[in-house]
XYZ file of C-alpha atoms in Angstrom:
322
model
C -9.163 -14.589 0.933
C -7.612 -16.155 4.245
C -7.868 -19.782 2.596
C -6.371 -18.763 -0.790
C -3.008 -17.356 1.357
C -2.988 -20.355 3.701
C -3.082 -22.593 0.849
C -0.522 -19.791 -0.483
C -2.886 -19.183 -4.107
C -1.332 -15.715 -2.818
C 1.306 -14.343 -1.148
C 2.217 -11.209 0.640
C 4.714 -9.672 -0.679
C 6.049 -6.327 0.401
C 2.854 -5.704 2.376
C 0.758 -6.528 -0.792
C -1.490 -9.602 -1.766
C 0.179 -11.038 -4.868
C -1.045 -14.012 -6.803
C 1.473 -17.103 -6.241
C 2.341 -16.693 -10.019
C 3.230 -13.098 -10.329
C 6.318 -14.000 -7.961
C 8.398 -14.932 -11.088
C 7.735 -11.131 -12.398
C 9.730 -10.235 -9.143
C 12.393 -13.202 -8.985
C 15.015 -11.282 -11.834
C 14.359 -8.177 -9.281
C 15.905 -10.151 -6.202
C 18.690 -11.878 -7.974
C 20.173 -8.221 -9.105
C 19.326 -6.539 -5.795
C 22.774 -7.497 -4.332
C 24.637 -5.706 -7.493
C 23.179 -2.268 -7.333
C 26.311 0.178 -7.392
C 26.736 3.923 -6.777
C 25.515 5.902 -9.350
C 23.020 3.529 -10.861
C 19.305 4.592 -10.016
C 17.820 4.556 -7.499
C 20.690 5.671 -5.975
C 19.056 4.946 -2.164
C 19.653 1.147 -3.271
C 23.260 1.093 -3.119
C 23.173 2.521 0.380
C 20.984 -0.191 1.654
C 23.009 -2.875 -0.190
C 26.286 -1.463 1.974
C 24.158 -1.685 5.270
C 22.964 -5.281 4.612
C 26.807 -6.349 3.999
C 28.132 -4.589 7.221
C 25.919 -6.685 8.842
C 26.146 -10.362 6.719
C 26.812 -12.203 9.955
C 23.158 -11.288 11.208
C 22.198 -12.145 7.956
C 23.098 -15.800 8.521
C 22.294 -16.021 11.430
C 18.541 -15.252 10.736
C 18.966 -17.865 8.025
C 20.529 -20.424 9.873
C 17.598 -20.004 12.949
C 14.913 -20.172 10.104
C 16.428 -22.946 8.401
C 16.692 -24.965 11.766
C 13.097 -23.398 13.417
C 11.080 -21.017 10.825
C 8.394 -19.843 10.636
C 9.041 -17.505 13.179
C 8.292 -13.949 14.113
C 10.586 -11.605 14.091
C 11.110 -11.251 17.609
C 12.499 -14.593 17.881
C 15.352 -13.701 15.213
C 18.722 -12.996 16.715
C 19.728 -9.214 16.290
C 23.266 -9.548 16.150
C 23.789 -6.366 13.511
C 27.189 -4.407 14.223
C 25.900 -1.487 12.176
C 22.730 -0.298 13.483
C 19.966 0.648 11.415
C 19.162 4.390 11.593
C 16.393 6.560 10.643
C 14.391 9.710 11.528
C 11.428 7.854 11.994
C 9.619 4.755 13.263
C 12.232 2.246 12.072
C 15.262 3.612 13.654
C 17.486 0.801 15.313
C 14.831 -2.000 14.509
C 17.346 -4.078 12.948
C 15.823 -7.212 12.530
C 12.910 -6.220 10.908
C 14.592 -3.904 8.628
C 17.217 -6.743 7.789
C 14.368 -8.338 6.870
C 12.638 -6.353 4.580
C 15.704 -6.233 2.359
C 16.133 -9.997 2.570
C 12.663 -10.321 0.996
C 14.074 -7.948 -1.495
C 16.754 -10.349 -1.913
C 14.524 -13.216 -2.607
C 15.775 -14.853 1.168
C 12.712 -14.838 3.121
C 9.120 -14.296 2.942
C 6.410 -14.479 4.712
C 5.060 -17.704 5.360
C 1.732 -16.319 7.159
C 0.424 -14.416 10.455
C 0.316 -15.110 13.956
C -2.767 -12.490 14.931
C -0.794 -8.926 13.822
C 2.621 -10.944 14.039
C 4.199 -12.186 10.434
C 5.477 -14.977 10.666
C 8.945 -15.235 8.486
C 10.327 -18.456 6.712
C 12.604 -19.206 3.691
C 11.998 -18.177 0.667
C 12.244 -21.459 -1.021
C 10.052 -22.945 1.500
C 7.293 -20.420 0.479
C 7.395 -19.467 -2.718
C 6.698 -21.284 -5.993
C 9.320 -23.289 -7.681
C 8.794 -21.773 -11.562
C 10.749 -20.363 -14.071
C 11.977 -17.025 -13.852
C 10.434 -14.467 -16.103
C 13.583 -12.275 -17.715
C 14.073 -8.715 -16.143
C 13.063 -6.762 -19.173
C 9.989 -8.652 -20.104
C 8.775 -8.739 -16.465
C 9.042 -5.053 -15.988
C 7.020 -4.934 -19.212
C 4.498 -6.974 -18.041
C 4.070 -5.258 -14.787
C 3.945 -1.648 -16.316
C 1.346 -2.974 -18.923
C -1.192 -4.333 -16.307
C -0.340 -1.207 -14.019
C -1.306 0.955 -16.544
C -4.203 -1.212 -17.530
C -5.244 -0.814 -13.436
C -4.852 2.508 -13.588
C -6.674 3.722 -16.576
C -4.411 6.245 -16.958
C -0.530 7.474 -15.746
C 2.432 9.057 -16.106
C 5.424 7.536 -18.103
C 7.560 8.419 -15.088
C 5.897 9.411 -11.422
C 6.873 9.862 -8.078
C 9.328 8.061 -6.427
C 7.332 4.784 -4.577
C 9.490 1.763 -3.659
C 7.131 -0.802 -2.873
C 4.822 -0.783 -6.348
C 5.323 2.505 -8.719
C 3.013 4.483 -10.106
C 4.494 5.399 -13.775
C 4.498 3.132 -16.195
C 7.134 3.987 -18.715
C 6.577 3.319 -22.478
C 3.219 1.185 -21.682
C 0.265 2.317 -23.815
C 0.266 5.284 -25.924
C 0.272 8.709 -25.312
C -2.527 11.226 -24.292
C -3.154 14.671 -23.595
C -5.566 15.289 -20.412
C -7.240 19.087 -21.208
C -6.176 21.346 -18.900
C -3.379 19.538 -17.024
C 0.339 20.453 -17.875
C 1.954 17.426 -19.742
C 1.757 13.922 -21.366
C -0.076 10.636 -20.043
C 0.016 7.614 -20.722
C -3.369 5.402 -21.918
C -4.134 1.372 -22.754
C -5.805 2.153 -25.824
C -7.748 -1.074 -25.672
C -9.638 0.618 -23.043
C -10.420 4.122 -24.735
C -14.249 4.524 -25.647
C -15.132 1.703 -23.719
C -18.850 1.686 -22.003
C -18.300 2.399 -18.079
C -20.469 2.015 -15.171
C -19.810 3.235 -11.860
C -20.938 2.553 -8.660
C -20.296 4.235 -5.189
C -17.418 3.002 -2.703
C -15.489 3.771 0.335
C -11.281 3.756 -0.326
C -8.719 2.837 1.660
C -6.081 5.743 2.357
C -3.861 3.104 -0.107
C -5.689 2.809 -2.634
C -3.700 2.602 -5.833
C -6.700 4.925 -7.610
C -5.581 7.887 -4.806
C -2.281 6.785 -4.071
C -0.245 8.967 -5.961
C -1.872 12.507 -4.170
C -0.711 14.505 -7.314
C -2.487 12.366 -9.730
C -5.486 12.646 -7.642
C -5.330 16.393 -7.547
C -4.390 16.569 -11.325
C -7.233 14.162 -12.403
C -9.816 14.182 -9.971
C -9.260 17.657 -9.021
C -9.210 16.000 -5.355
C -7.006 17.127 -2.047
C -6.494 14.054 0.037
C -3.959 13.278 2.714
C -3.877 10.478 5.477
C -4.080 12.780 8.558
C -3.355 10.036 10.958
C -0.202 11.032 12.055
C -0.946 14.715 12.147
C -2.065 16.565 15.613
C -5.505 16.349 15.911
C -5.275 20.173 15.500
C -4.210 20.263 12.141
C -6.593 17.736 10.749
C -9.103 19.007 8.101
C -11.112 15.709 7.138
C -10.130 13.283 10.182
C -7.958 10.592 11.813
C -8.375 8.124 8.858
C -10.991 9.207 6.686
C -11.682 7.240 3.385
C -12.187 8.954 0.377
C -15.788 8.251 -1.264
C -15.804 7.246 -5.081
C -19.047 7.844 -6.770
C -18.962 7.259 -10.756
C -16.276 8.066 -12.187
C -15.776 11.125 -9.616
C -14.428 11.487 -5.725
C -16.917 13.457 -4.197
C -15.894 13.576 -0.613
C -14.718 11.791 2.855
C -15.955 9.512 5.654
C -14.479 10.471 8.764
C -15.566 7.364 10.990
C -14.770 5.731 14.182
C -14.750 2.062 14.831
C -15.935 2.142 18.645
C -15.281 -1.466 19.405
C -15.870 -0.936 22.879
C -19.211 0.640 22.589
C -19.493 -1.980 19.675
C -20.382 1.369 17.121
C -19.235 2.275 13.719
C -19.711 6.576 14.622
C -19.591 8.595 11.500
C -18.213 11.771 12.573
C -18.255 14.148 9.401
C -18.886 13.057 6.032
C -17.177 16.011 4.121
C -18.288 16.348 1.110
C -16.264 17.973 -2.405
C -19.647 17.808 -4.165
C -23.250 18.160 -3.629
C -24.901 15.442 -2.906
C -28.031 14.636 -4.686
C -30.890 11.898 -2.957
C -29.520 9.009 -5.210
C -25.698 9.669 -4.453
C -27.014 10.113 -0.753
C -27.924 6.702 -0.812
C -25.487 5.260 -2.470
C -23.015 6.519 -0.084
C -25.148 5.718 3.127
C -25.755 2.075 1.887
C -21.294 1.465 1.661
C -21.408 2.813 4.905
C -24.048 0.792 6.482
C -21.875 -2.109 4.835
C -18.930 -1.108 5.948
C -20.494 -1.235 9.570
C -21.817 -4.792 8.503
C -18.207 -6.044 7.674
C -16.690 -4.847 10.575
C -19.880 -6.397 12.737
C -20.669 -3.163 14.550
C -23.721 -1.144 14.933
C -23.908 2.034 12.766
C -24.623 5.557 14.357
C -25.358 8.244 11.705
C -25.268 11.910 11.610
C -28.608 13.323 11.089
C -27.924 14.418 7.621
C -24.773 14.793 5.852
C -22.355 17.071 7.283
C -19.009 19.548 5.775
C -18.757 20.465 9.300
C -15.010 19.886 10.569
C -14.369 16.672 12.405
C -14.947 16.245 16.211
C -11.604 15.866 18.327
C -11.396 12.412 18.804
C -10.583 11.142 22.725
C -7.171 9.227 22.634
C -6.826 5.592 21.911
C -10.146 5.920 19.423
C -9.322 4.382 16.178
C -10.904 5.135 13.009
C -12.361 2.253 10.913
C -9.795 0.530 8.063
C -10.652 1.373 5.176
C -11.609 -1.395 2.290
């Protein structure tokens, strides 16, 4: 993946890695971003547009600096915003980083690479391929059909998710899930096809579980990323990884990557259903593979446990999902 990102076979677009040729499916939206009007859906986009317009001088300063010196990390770009970005969250007053995100959506700047954990920004014309733009309606059709094929089953309308939606519009055909209210959409070409599952540890951001309501409706699997909760209120751990086995979500892995000690420590495995010997062996293999990938030794509990996770000392970090 590093090689593909370096030669730009893959590109980073709004926190996701995408094939470079897929940029053509987003260019029409980028071109239209400026023209969102109040009363249109989504309405919040007009407010974002107004904030960018109010700081147009800063936007031009950033483009000028990148044009002369780029690629650069955000801290090396000028903050000449006259209207600060206001938020109740961590983005409050982070004017340059917020403006860059909107400039990505406008198709003006792009992530050219990374230096450590820092994103390097540059003019989009230097990063994106010069390919014909796919018209907006056609691009939307292609994206929703791909999304349905990837998800397997989805709602026509779902909760708002600005980066990559979880709904699929009129793609596919309607379907009913027994015991679940409402209508779903499925790709008829996938129905009735043979299925061979496996065990996997999922990232909290995996698209299979990204829509938490869908996860409950289809898999009866309750899950939340609890890293932002006080430790005493966590049920499964700071960064618990959902465990997939076959076509079922069977539990959560609470594990800590202790870099100082050089170990991946399994704090608890919370079972949503009883794991037999075959399932246990498959899950153990995935945990060992995760430790190998992280280049850490593995510390396993004596047996699979449904115990509450231990309180984690300050500064400890749970391993990233895969």
